[in-house]
């Protein structure tokens, strides 16, 4: 399995994240990637290459053009306004306000396009996000050309980014773009299977009214876990997308048994839907020692999850998402890939 990865991810390294009422070093940091790369090499999965340049055409089919312009220019606007630190949202449109009117001043514009203030923008964020996108797109091209599977070692991650908002460490929804690319290449129906601990609210947002992309997410119950305001089991899609959105929220302390049952149910529904290509949002923060999650999966469980996913027999792109137990993120990520390959 080939891995696509760009060194440009290092250009995005915010120095602060607001969590628990204090500023800390972000959990989503460059060293996460180093642990994954090292583990890939240790396990003999050393076919690691740089991606081609990003293609914005499929991105523009999914994302709001004003949002894309914002991501590209936010840092320069922020600095031009005399701001001294990193770009962090200070306020967002709440109930009773106008969520449809974008301010002209950059401080207001940031809040308009952001849904979680733990996520900062730096001078290198846009280039890093494009490099992450490029890795996902190159992985899709590899699979579209005949490979059974490919791994996009994306950083920053993507599944919390909606059609017009960033947050949850995410700026461009890589998995959604890959799904769109499979559709553009002729796949009649595509599935995005999100096994990250946190609900893939961005992916749900993008495809909620579409029948051609089935979205299934296994995640912490939003009553207890970020992103809190989306990810309930009764969110099934709307219009043409009715029934094509599958949420599996689970409670604190969930071990692998119930988690695997949810995975099997999602796999069965993907199989029954006649899906022709699969995108896996590969987060490994369901791990028992993850600092910002509450499931209890062991490292060996991720290998079994990979084997179960392989049972679909579909052309598959894995896009890296979360996983913040830094010293275990490489083991757990590669376990999924090895389980898939071993099956």
Coordinates of C-alpha atoms in Angstrom, one line a residue:
X1 CA 0.0 0.0 0.0
X2 CA 1.5 3.3 -1.0
X3 CA 1.5 6.2 1.4
X4 CA 1.2 9.8 0.2
X5 CA 2.7 12.5 2.5
X6 CA 3.9 16.0 2.2
X7 CA 6.6 17.7 4.4
X8 CA 4.6 20.9 4.0
X9 CA 2.4 19.8 6.9
X10 CA 5.1 21.3 9.2
X11 CA 4.1 24.8 8.0
X12 CA 1.0 24.5 10.3
X13 CA 2.0 24.4 13.9
X14 CA -0.1 26.7 16.1
X15 CA 1.6 27.5 19.4
X16 CA -1.6 27.6 21.4
X17 CA -4.9 25.8 21.8
X18 CA -7.6 26.9 24.1
X19 CA -8.8 23.9 26.1
X20 CA -10.1 23.6 29.7
X21 CA -9.9 27.4 30.1
X22 CA -6.1 27.6 29.4
X23 CA -3.8 27.8 26.4
X24 CA -1.8 24.6 25.8
X25 CA 0.3 23.2 23.0
X26 CA -2.2 21.8 20.5
X27 CA -2.9 18.1 20.6
X28 CA -2.9 18.1 16.8
X29 CA 0.9 18.7 16.3
X30 CA 3.5 17.8 13.7
X31 CA 5.1 15.0 15.8
X32 CA 2.0 12.9 15.3
X33 CA 3.1 12.4 11.7
X34 CA 6.6 11.4 12.6
X35 CA 5.3 8.5 14.8
X36 CA 3.2 7.2 11.9
X37 CA 6.0 7.5 9.4
X38 CA 8.4 5.7 11.7
X39 CA 6.0 2.9 12.2
X40 CA 5.3 2.5 8.5
X41 CA 9.1 2.1 7.9
X42 CA 9.5 -0.3 10.9
X43 CA 6.7 -2.6 9.5
X44 CA 8.1 -2.6 5.9
X45 CA 5.4 -0.3 4.5
X46 CA 8.1 2.2 3.2
X47 CA 6.5 3.0 -0.1
X48 CA 6.1 6.7 0.9
X49 CA 5.9 9.3 -1.8
X50 CA 5.2 13.0 -2.1
X51 CA 1.8 14.0 -3.7
X52 CA 1.2 15.7 -6.9
X53 CA -0.1 19.3 -6.8
X54 CA -3.6 19.8 -5.5
X55 CA -6.5 20.0 -7.9
X56 CA -9.1 22.6 -6.8
X57 CA -11.8 21.6 -9.3
X58 CA -13.5 18.9 -7.1
X59 CA -13.0 21.1 -4.0
X60 CA -14.9 23.9 -5.6
X61 CA -17.8 21.5 -6.3
X62 CA -18.2 21.0 -2.5
X63 CA -17.0 24.1 -0.7
X64 CA -18.3 27.6 -0.5
X65 CA -16.1 29.9 -2.6
X66 CA -16.1 32.6 0.0
X67 CA -14.8 30.1 2.6
X68 CA -12.0 29.1 0.3
X69 CA -11.0 32.7 -0.3
X70 CA -11.1 33.3 3.5
X71 CA -8.7 30.3 4.2
X72 CA -6.3 31.6 1.6
X73 CA -6.3 35.2 2.8
X74 CA -7.1 35.1 6.5
X75 CA -3.5 35.3 7.7
X76 CA -2.7 38.3 5.6
X77 CA -5.9 40.1 6.5
X78 CA -5.3 39.4 10.2
X79 CA -1.8 40.8 10.1
X80 CA -2.9 43.8 8.0
X81 CA -5.4 44.6 10.8
X82 CA -2.5 44.8 13.3
X83 CA -3.2 41.6 15.1
X84 CA -0.2 40.3 16.9
X85 CA -0.9 36.6 17.6
X86 CA -2.4 33.6 15.7
X87 CA -5.8 33.7 14.1
X88 CA -8.3 32.6 16.8
X89 CA -12.0 33.1 16.7
X90 CA -13.2 35.3 19.5
X91 CA -16.9 35.1 18.8
X92 CA -19.3 33.2 16.5
X93 CA -22.9 33.9 15.4
X94 CA -25.2 32.5 18.1
X95 CA -28.9 32.0 18.5
X96 CA -30.7 35.3 17.7
X97 CA -27.9 36.6 15.5
X98 CA -27.4 36.6 11.7
X99 CA -25.5 33.4 10.7
X100 CA -25.9 34.4 7.1
X101 CA -24.2 37.8 7.1
X102 CA -20.4 37.7 6.9
X103 CA -18.7 40.7 8.5
X104 CA -16.1 42.7 6.5
X105 CA -13.6 43.1 9.4
X106 CA -11.3 40.1 9.8
X107 CA -12.1 39.5 13.5
X108 CA -15.7 39.1 12.7
X109 CA -15.0 37.2 9.5
X110 CA -12.9 34.6 11.4
X111 CA -15.9 33.9 13.7
X112 CA -18.2 33.6 10.7
X113 CA -16.1 30.9 9.1
X114 CA -15.1 29.0 12.3
X115 CA -17.1 26.6 14.4
X116 CA -14.5 25.8 17.1
X117 CA -12.1 28.2 18.7
X118 CA -9.5 25.6 19.6
X119 CA -8.4 25.8 16.0
X120 CA -5.9 28.5 15.1
X121 CA -4.6 29.7 11.7
X122 CA -1.0 30.5 11.2
X123 CA 1.1 31.9 8.4
X124 CA 1.6 28.4 6.9
X125 CA -1.8 26.9 7.5
X126 CA -3.2 27.4 4.0
X127 CA -0.1 25.8 2.3
X128 CA -0.3 22.9 4.8
X129 CA -4.0 22.4 4.2
X130 CA -3.4 22.3 0.5
X131 CA -0.6 19.7 0.9
X132 CA -2.9 17.6 3.0
X133 CA -5.5 17.8 0.3
X134 CA -2.9 16.9 -2.3
X135 CA -2.0 13.8 -0.4
X136 CA -5.6 12.7 -0.3
X137 CA -6.1 13.4 -4.0
X138 CA -3.0 11.5 -5.0
X139 CA -4.1 8.5 -3.0
X140 CA -7.4 8.6 -4.8
X141 CA -5.7 8.8 -8.1
X142 CA -3.6 5.7 -7.2
X143 CA -6.7 3.7 -6.4
X144 CA -8.6 5.0 -9.4
X145 CA -5.7 3.7 -11.5
X146 CA -6.2 0.2 -10.2
X147 CA -4.6 -0.1 -6.8
X148 CA -6.7 -1.8 -4.2
X149 CA -5.9 0.7 -1.5
X150 CA -3.8 3.8 -0.7
X151 CA -3.0 5.8 2.5
X152 CA -3.1 9.6 2.6
X153 CA -1.1 10.7 5.7
X154 CA -3.0 13.9 5.9
X155 CA -2.1 16.7 8.2
X156 CA -4.0 18.9 9.1
X157 CA -6.9 16.5 9.2
X158 CA -10.2 17.2 7.5
X159 CA -13.4 15.5 8.7
X160 CA -14.6 18.4 10.9
X161 CA -14.4 21.0 8.1
X162 CA -17.8 21.7 6.6
X163 CA -18.7 23.3 3.2
X164 CA -18.1 26.7 4.8
X165 CA -16.5 26.4 8.2
X166 CA -13.3 25.2 9.7
X167 CA -12.7 23.8 13.2
X168 CA -11.7 20.7 15.1
X169 CA -8.2 21.1 13.7
X170 CA -9.6 20.8 10.1
X171 CA -9.7 23.2 7.2
X172 CA -10.5 21.3 4.0
X173 CA -12.5 18.1 4.2
X174 CA -10.1 15.7 2.5
X175 CA -12.3 12.6 2.7
X176 CA -15.2 14.4 1.2
X177 CA -13.1 15.6 -1.7
X178 CA -11.9 12.0 -2.3
X179 CA -15.5 10.8 -2.3
X180 CA -16.4 13.4 -4.9
X181 CA -13.4 12.4 -7.0
X182 CA -14.6 8.8 -7.0
X183 CA -18.0 10.0 -8.2
X184 CA -16.4 12.1 -10.9
X185 CA -14.5 9.1 -12.0
X186 CA -17.7 7.2 -12.6
X187 CA -18.4 5.4 -9.3
X188 CA -22.2 5.2 -9.0
X189 CA -22.2 5.3 -5.2
X190 CA -19.4 6.0 -2.7
X191 CA -19.2 5.5 1.1
X192 CA -17.3 7.4 3.7
X193 CA -16.7 5.3 6.8
X194 CA -15.5 7.5 9.7
X195 CA -13.9 5.6 12.5
X196 CA -12.4 8.6 14.3
X197 CA -13.6 9.0 17.9
X198 CA -15.2 12.4 17.1
X199 CA -18.2 12.6 14.8
X200 CA -17.4 13.6 11.2
X201 CA -19.7 16.6 11.3
X202 CA -18.1 18.2 8.3
X203 CA -18.6 15.2 6.1
X204 CA -22.2 14.8 7.2
X205 CA -22.8 18.5 6.5
X206 CA -21.4 18.2 2.9
X207 CA -23.3 15.1 1.9
X208 CA -26.5 15.3 4.1
X209 CA -28.9 15.8 1.2
X210 CA -27.1 13.5 -1.3
X211 CA -28.0 9.8 -2.1
X212 CA -24.8 9.1 -4.0
X213 CA -22.5 9.3 -1.0
X214 CA -23.3 7.1 2.0
X215 CA -21.8 8.5 5.3
X216 CA -21.3 6.3 8.4
X217 CA -19.7 7.5 11.6
X218 CA -18.7 5.7 14.8
X219 CA -18.1 8.3 17.5
X220 CA -18.5 9.5 21.0
X221 CA -22.1 10.4 22.0
X222 CA -22.5 14.1 21.3
X223 CA -24.1 14.6 24.6
X224 CA -20.6 14.1 26.0
X225 CA -18.1 14.6 23.2
X226 CA -17.1 17.2 20.6
X227 CA -18.6 18.4 18.3
X228 CA -21.6 18.2 20.7
X229 CA -24.2 19.6 18.4
X230 CA -24.3 17.0 15.7
X231 CA -23.9 13.2 15.5
X232 CA -27.1 11.9 16.9
X233 CA -28.6 8.6 15.7
X234 CA -31.7 10.2 14.4
X235 CA -29.8 12.3 11.8
X236 CA -30.5 10.2 8.8
X237 CA -30.1 12.6 5.9
X238 CA -32.6 14.8 4.2
X239 CA -34.3 15.0 0.8
X240 CA -32.6 12.7 -1.7
X241 CA -30.1 11.8 1.1
X242 CA -32.7 10.4 3.5
X243 CA -31.3 7.1 4.8
X244 CA -27.7 7.8 3.5
X245 CA -26.4 9.2 6.8
X246 CA -25.7 6.7 9.5
X247 CA -24.5 7.8 13.0
X248 CA -23.4 5.4 15.7
X249 CA -22.9 7.5 18.9
X250 CA -21.5 5.5 21.9
X251 CA -21.2 6.3 25.6
X252 CA -18.0 7.0 27.7
X253 CA -16.1 3.8 28.4
X254 CA -17.2 1.9 25.3
X255 CA -14.9 -1.1 24.7
X256 CA -14.1 -2.8 21.5
X257 CA -17.0 -5.3 21.6
X258 CA -19.9 -2.8 21.1
X259 CA -17.7 -0.6 18.9
X260 CA -17.0 -3.6 16.6
X261 CA -20.8 -4.4 16.5
X262 CA -21.4 -0.8 15.3
X263 CA -18.6 -1.2 12.7
X264 CA -20.1 -4.5 11.5
X265 CA -23.5 -2.8 11.1
X266 CA -22.1 0.0 9.1
X267 CA -20.2 -2.4 6.9
X268 CA -23.3 -4.4 6.3
X269 CA -25.2 -1.3 5.3
X270 CA -22.4 -0.2 3.0
X271 CA -22.4 -3.6 1.3
X272 CA -26.2 -3.6 0.9
X273 CA -26.1 -0.1 -0.6
X274 CA -24.1 -1.3 -3.6
X275 CA -21.1 1.0 -2.9
X276 CA -18.3 0.9 -5.5
X277 CA -15.6 2.8 -3.7
X278 CA -14.7 3.4 0.0
X279 CA -13.1 6.3 1.8
X280 CA -12.1 5.7 5.4
X281 CA -11.6 8.6 7.7
X282 CA -8.9 7.0 9.7
X283 CA -8.8 8.4 13.2
X284 CA -7.3 6.3 16.0
X285 CA -8.4 8.4 18.9
X286 CA -10.8 5.6 20.0
X287 CA -7.7 4.3 21.7
X288 CA -8.0 3.7 25.5
X289 CA -5.2 6.2 26.4
X290 CA -6.2 9.1 24.0
X291 CA -6.1 12.3 26.1
X292 CA -9.2 13.9 24.5
X293 CA -11.5 10.8 24.0
X294 CA -13.2 8.2 26.1
X295 CA -13.4 4.9 24.3
X296 CA -11.4 1.9 25.4
X297 CA -10.0 0.3 22.3
X298 CA -6.7 -1.6 22.6
X299 CA -4.0 -1.4 19.9
X300 CA -4.7 -4.9 18.7
X301 CA -8.4 -3.9 18.1
X302 CA -7.3 -1.5 15.3
X303 CA -5.8 -4.4 13.4
X304 CA -9.1 -6.3 13.7
X305 CA -11.0 -3.2 12.5
X306 CA -8.8 -3.1 9.4
X307 CA -9.6 -6.8 8.7
X308 CA -13.3 -6.1 9.0
X309 CA -13.1 -3.2 6.6
X310 CA -11.1 -5.2 4.1
X311 CA -14.1 -7.7 4.0
X312 CA -15.9 -5.2 1.9
X313 CA -13.5 -5.8 -1.0
X314 CA -13.8 -2.3 -2.2
X315 CA -11.2 0.1 -3.7
X316 CA -10.3 2.0 -0.6
X317 CA -8.6 5.3 0.3
X318 CA -7.6 5.9 3.9
X319 CA -7.4 9.5 5.0
X320 CA -5.6 10.2 8.3
X321 CA -7.7 12.1 10.8
X322 CA -7.3 12.2 14.6
X323 CA -5.3 10.3 17.2
X324 CA -3.6 12.2 20.0
X325 CA -1.9 9.5 22.2
X326 CA 1.3 10.5 20.5
X327 CA 3.5 7.6 21.3
X328 CA 0.8 5.1 20.2
X329 CA -0.6 6.9 17.1
X330 CA 1.8 5.2 14.8
X331 CA 1.2 1.7 16.1
X332 CA -2.6 2.1 16.0
X333 CA -2.7 3.7 12.6
X334 CA -0.4 1.1 11.0
X335 CA -2.3 -1.7 12.7
X336 CA -5.4 -0.7 10.8
X337 CA -3.5 -0.7 7.5
X338 CA -1.8 -4.0 8.3
X339 CA -5.1 -5.6 9.3
X340 CA -6.6 -4.5 6.0
X341 CA -3.7 -5.8 4.0
X342 CA -3.5 -9.1 5.9
X343 CA -7.1 -9.8 5.2

